[in-house]
Short mmCIF file of C-alpha atoms and ligand atoms in Angstrom, two decimals:
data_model
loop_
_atom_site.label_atom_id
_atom_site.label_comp_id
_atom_site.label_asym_id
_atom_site.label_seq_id
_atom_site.Cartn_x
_atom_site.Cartn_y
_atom_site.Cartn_z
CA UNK A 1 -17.17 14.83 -11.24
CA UNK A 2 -20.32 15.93 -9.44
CA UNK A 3 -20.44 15.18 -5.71
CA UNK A 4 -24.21 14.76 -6.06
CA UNK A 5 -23.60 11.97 -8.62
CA UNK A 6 -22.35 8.52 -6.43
CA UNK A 7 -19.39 6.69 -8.49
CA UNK A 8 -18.85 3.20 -8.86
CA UNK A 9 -15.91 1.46 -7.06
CA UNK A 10 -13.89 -1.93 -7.60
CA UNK A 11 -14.10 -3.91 -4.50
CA UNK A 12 -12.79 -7.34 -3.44
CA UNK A 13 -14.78 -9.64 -1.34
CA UNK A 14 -13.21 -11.49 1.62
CA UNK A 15 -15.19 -14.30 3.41
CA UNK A 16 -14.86 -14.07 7.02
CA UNK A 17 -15.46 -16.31 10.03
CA UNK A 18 -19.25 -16.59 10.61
CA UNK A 19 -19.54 -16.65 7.15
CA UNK A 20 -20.63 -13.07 6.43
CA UNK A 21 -18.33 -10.91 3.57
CA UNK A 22 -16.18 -8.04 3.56
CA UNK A 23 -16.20 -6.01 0.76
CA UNK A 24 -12.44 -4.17 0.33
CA UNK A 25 -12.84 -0.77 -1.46
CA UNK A 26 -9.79 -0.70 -3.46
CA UNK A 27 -8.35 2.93 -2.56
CA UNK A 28 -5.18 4.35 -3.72
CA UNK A 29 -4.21 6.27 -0.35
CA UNK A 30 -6.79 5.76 1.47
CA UNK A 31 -8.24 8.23 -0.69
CA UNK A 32 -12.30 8.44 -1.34
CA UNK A 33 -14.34 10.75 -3.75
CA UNK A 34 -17.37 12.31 -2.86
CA UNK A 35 -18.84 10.56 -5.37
CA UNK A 36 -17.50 7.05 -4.10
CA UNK A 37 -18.69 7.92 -0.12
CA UNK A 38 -21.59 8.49 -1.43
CA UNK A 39 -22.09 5.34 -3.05
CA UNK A 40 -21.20 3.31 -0.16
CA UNK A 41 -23.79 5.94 2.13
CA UNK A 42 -26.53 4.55 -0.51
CA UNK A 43 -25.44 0.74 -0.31
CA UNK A 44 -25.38 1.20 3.45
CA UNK A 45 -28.54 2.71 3.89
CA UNK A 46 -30.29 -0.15 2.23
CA UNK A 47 -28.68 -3.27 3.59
CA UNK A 48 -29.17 -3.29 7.17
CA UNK A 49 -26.35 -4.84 9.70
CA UNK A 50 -23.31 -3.58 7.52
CA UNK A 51 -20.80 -1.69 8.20
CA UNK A 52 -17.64 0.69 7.66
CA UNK A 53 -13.98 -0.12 9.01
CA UNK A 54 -10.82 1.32 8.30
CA UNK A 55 -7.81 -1.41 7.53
CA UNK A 56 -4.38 -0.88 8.23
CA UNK A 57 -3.36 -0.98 4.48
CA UNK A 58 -5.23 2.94 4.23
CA UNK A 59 -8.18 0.82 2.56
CA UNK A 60 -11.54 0.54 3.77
CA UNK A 61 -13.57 -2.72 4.39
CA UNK A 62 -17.61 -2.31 3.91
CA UNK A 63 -18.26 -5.57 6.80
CA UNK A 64 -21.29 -7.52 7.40
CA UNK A 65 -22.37 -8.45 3.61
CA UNK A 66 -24.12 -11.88 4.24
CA UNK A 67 -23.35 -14.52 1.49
CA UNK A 68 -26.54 -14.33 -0.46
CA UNK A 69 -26.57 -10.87 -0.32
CA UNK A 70 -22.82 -10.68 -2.19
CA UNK A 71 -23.42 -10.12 -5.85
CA UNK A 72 -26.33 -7.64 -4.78
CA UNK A 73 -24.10 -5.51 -2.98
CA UNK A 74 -21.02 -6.21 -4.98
CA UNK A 75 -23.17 -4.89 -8.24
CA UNK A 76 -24.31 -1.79 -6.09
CA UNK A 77 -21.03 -0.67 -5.38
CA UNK A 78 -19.50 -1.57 -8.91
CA UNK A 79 -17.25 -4.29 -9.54
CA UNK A 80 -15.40 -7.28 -7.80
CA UNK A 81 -11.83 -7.76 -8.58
CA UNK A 82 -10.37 -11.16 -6.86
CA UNK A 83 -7.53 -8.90 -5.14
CA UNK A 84 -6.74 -5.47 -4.71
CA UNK A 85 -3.94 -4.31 -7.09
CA UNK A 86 -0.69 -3.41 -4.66
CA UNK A 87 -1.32 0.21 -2.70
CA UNK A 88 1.29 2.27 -1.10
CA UNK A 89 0.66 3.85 2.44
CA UNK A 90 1.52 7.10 2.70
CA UNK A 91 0.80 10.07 5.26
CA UNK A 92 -0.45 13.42 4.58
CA UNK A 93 3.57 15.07 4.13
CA UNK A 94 4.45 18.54 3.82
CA UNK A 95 1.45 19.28 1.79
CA UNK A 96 -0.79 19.49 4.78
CA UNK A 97 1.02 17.84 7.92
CA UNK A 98 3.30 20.86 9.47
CA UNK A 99 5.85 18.35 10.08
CA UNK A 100 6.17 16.97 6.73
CA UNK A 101 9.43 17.96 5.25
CA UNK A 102 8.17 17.13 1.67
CA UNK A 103 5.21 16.35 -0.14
CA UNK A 104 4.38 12.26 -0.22
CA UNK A 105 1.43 12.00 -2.51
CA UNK A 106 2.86 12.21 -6.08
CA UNK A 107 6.16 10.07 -4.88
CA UNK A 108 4.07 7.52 -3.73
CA UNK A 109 1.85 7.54 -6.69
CA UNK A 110 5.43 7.05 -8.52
CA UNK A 111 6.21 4.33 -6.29
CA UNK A 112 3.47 2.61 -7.32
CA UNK A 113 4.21 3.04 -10.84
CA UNK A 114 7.78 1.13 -10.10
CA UNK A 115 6.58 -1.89 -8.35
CA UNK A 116 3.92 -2.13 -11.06
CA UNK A 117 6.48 -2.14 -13.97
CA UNK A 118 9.17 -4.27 -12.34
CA UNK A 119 7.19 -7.07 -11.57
CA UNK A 120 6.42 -10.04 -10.96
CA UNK A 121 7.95 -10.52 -7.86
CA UNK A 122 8.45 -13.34 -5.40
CA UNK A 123 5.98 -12.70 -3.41
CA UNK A 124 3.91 -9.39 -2.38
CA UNK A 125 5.19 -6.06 -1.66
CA UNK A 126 4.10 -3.75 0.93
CA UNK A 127 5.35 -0.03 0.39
CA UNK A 128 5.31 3.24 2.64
CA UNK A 129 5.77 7.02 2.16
CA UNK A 130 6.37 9.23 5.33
CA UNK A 131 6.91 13.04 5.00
CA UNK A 132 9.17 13.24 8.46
CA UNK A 133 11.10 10.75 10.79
CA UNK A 134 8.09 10.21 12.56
CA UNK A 135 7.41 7.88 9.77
CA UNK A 136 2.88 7.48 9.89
CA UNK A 137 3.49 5.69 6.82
CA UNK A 138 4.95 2.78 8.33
CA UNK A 139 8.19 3.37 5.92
CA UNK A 140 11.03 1.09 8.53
CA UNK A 141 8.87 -1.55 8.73
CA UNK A 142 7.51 -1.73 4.99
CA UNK A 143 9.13 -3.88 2.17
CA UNK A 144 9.98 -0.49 0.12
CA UNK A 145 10.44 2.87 2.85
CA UNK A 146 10.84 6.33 1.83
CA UNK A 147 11.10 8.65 4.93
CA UNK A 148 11.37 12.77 3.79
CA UNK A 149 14.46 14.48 5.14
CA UNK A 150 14.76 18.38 4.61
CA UNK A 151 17.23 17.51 1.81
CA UNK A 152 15.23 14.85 0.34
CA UNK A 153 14.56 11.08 0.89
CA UNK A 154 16.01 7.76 2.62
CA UNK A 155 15.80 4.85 1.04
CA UNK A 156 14.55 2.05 3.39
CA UNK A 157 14.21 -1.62 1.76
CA UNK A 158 13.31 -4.82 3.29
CA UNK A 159 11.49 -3.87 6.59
CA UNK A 160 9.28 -5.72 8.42
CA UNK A 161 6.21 -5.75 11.06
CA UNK A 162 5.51 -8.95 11.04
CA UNK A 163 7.16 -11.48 13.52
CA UNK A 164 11.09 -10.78 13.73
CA UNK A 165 10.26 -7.10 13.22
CA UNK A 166 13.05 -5.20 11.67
CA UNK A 167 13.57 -2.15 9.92
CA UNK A 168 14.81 -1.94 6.79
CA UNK A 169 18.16 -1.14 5.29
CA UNK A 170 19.01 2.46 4.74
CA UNK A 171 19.91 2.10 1.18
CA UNK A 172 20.30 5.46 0.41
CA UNK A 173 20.17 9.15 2.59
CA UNK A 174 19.22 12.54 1.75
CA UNK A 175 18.75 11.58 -2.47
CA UNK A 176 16.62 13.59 -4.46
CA UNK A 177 13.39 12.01 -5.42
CA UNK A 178 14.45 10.54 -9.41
CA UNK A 179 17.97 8.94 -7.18
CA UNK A 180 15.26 7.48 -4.66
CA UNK A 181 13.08 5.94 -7.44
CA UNK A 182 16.14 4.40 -8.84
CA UNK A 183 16.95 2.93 -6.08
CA UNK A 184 13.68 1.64 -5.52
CA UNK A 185 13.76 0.20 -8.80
CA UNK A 186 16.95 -1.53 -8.71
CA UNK A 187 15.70 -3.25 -5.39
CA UNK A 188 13.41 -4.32 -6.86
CA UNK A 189 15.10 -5.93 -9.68
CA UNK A 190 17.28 -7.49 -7.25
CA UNK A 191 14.36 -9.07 -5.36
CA UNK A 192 12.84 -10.30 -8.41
CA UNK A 193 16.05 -12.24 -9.42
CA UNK A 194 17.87 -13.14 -5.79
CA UNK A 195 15.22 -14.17 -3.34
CA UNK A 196 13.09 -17.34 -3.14
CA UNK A 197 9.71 -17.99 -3.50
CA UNK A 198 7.31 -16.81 -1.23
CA UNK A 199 10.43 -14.85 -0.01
CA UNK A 200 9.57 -11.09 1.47
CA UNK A 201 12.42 -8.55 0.58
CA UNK A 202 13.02 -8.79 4.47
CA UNK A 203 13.85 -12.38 4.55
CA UNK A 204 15.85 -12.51 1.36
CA UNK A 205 17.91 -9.59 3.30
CA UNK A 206 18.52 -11.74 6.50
CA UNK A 207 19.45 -14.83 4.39
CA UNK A 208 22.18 -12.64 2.31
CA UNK A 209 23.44 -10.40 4.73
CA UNK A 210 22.41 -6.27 4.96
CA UNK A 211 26.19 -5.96 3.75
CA UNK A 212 25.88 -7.92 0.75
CA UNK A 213 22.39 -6.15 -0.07
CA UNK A 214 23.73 -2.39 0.76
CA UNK A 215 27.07 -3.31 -1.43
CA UNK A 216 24.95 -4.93 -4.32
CA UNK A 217 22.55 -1.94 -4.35
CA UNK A 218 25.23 0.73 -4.31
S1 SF4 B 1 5.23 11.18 9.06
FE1 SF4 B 1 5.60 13.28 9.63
S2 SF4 B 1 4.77 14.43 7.90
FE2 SF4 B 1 3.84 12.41 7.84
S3 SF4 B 1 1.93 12.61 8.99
FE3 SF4 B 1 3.52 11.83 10.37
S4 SF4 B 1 4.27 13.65 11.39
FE4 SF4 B 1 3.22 14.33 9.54
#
């Protein structure tokens, strides 16, 4: 793709308090083309009082669309979907961090390609892929954790950030990265047929027991 030519993007509005929009730019890792930045330079430039912010979920929010403004900008940046299809966060790993122990990027790309398949689930999943135990990709306290050990992955399932904060469960240590997707998978499985509605993996863990989950999962 050129970098001189801007490319479209699918975003997803969000109303906000005093009644202005947000406009979340659907990224898969965070990650932006030239071609997209560019687009959003042009849509900025023109519509005074908006603005760029970075969300925890390694998207970006364009802020400060005002509601009769919304299909204007929403056409100028490409197209609305009503929500973001599920991302994965995951740090820069051994590819460029020099504490990354293995490369995150195509495993979390992989990830994604699991949770898609195995749904629908209970309710939504939040996922994170972390090339060391210093874990920037949030992988203890994400539904689905994989945190890079020099001989491979651990499997971390049913963290949390939210209130009652936990990590996950350590499902599996030191796998290779087919043995952590499998894991992953049959998690997943197991979520989609054990917990309750509206249940996150985390509570469905505390409700059965980390025993019964690790046992289950073996
Ligand atoms: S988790 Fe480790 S590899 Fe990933 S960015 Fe942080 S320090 Fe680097």
């Amino acid at each position: 793709m050129d970098k001189n030519v801007s490319e479209s993007l699918i975003v997803m509005p969000v109303e906000r308090k005093d009644g202005t929009y947000a406009l979340r730019l659907c990224l898969n890792q965070g990650l932006l083309t030239p071609g997209q930045t560019r687009r959003v330079l042009e849509v900025m430039e023109t519509h005074d009082g908006t603005s760029l912010r970075a969300t925890t979920g390694q998207r970006m929010n364009l802020e400060g669309v005002p509601k009769e403004k919304l299909d204007e900008v929403v056409a100028a940046l490409g197209t609305s979907i009503p929500k973001c299809p599920p991302g994965v966060s995951v740090c820069p790993g051994g590819e460029l961090c020099k504490y990354g122990q293995q490369e995150t990027r195509e495993i979390g790309d992989r990830v994604l390609d699991v949770i898609k398949a195995n749904g629908p689930y209970p309710f939504k999943i939040k996922s994170g892929v972390s090339g060391c135990g210093m874990a920037c990709g949030l992988s203890f306290v994400r539904d689905i954790g994989l945190v890079a050990i020099s001989k491979g992955w651990n499997v971390l399932y049913g963290g949390s950030a939210r209130h009652r904060a936990a990590p996950g469960v350590r499902l599996a240590k030191g796998v290779s990265e087919d043995e952590a997707l499998a894991f992953i998978e049959k998690g997943l499985i197991y979520y989609r047929e054990n917990a309750r509605k509206g249940e996150r993996i985390g509570m469905m863990v505390r409700r059965l027991g980390a025993e019964v989950i690790v046992d289950a999962l073996k």
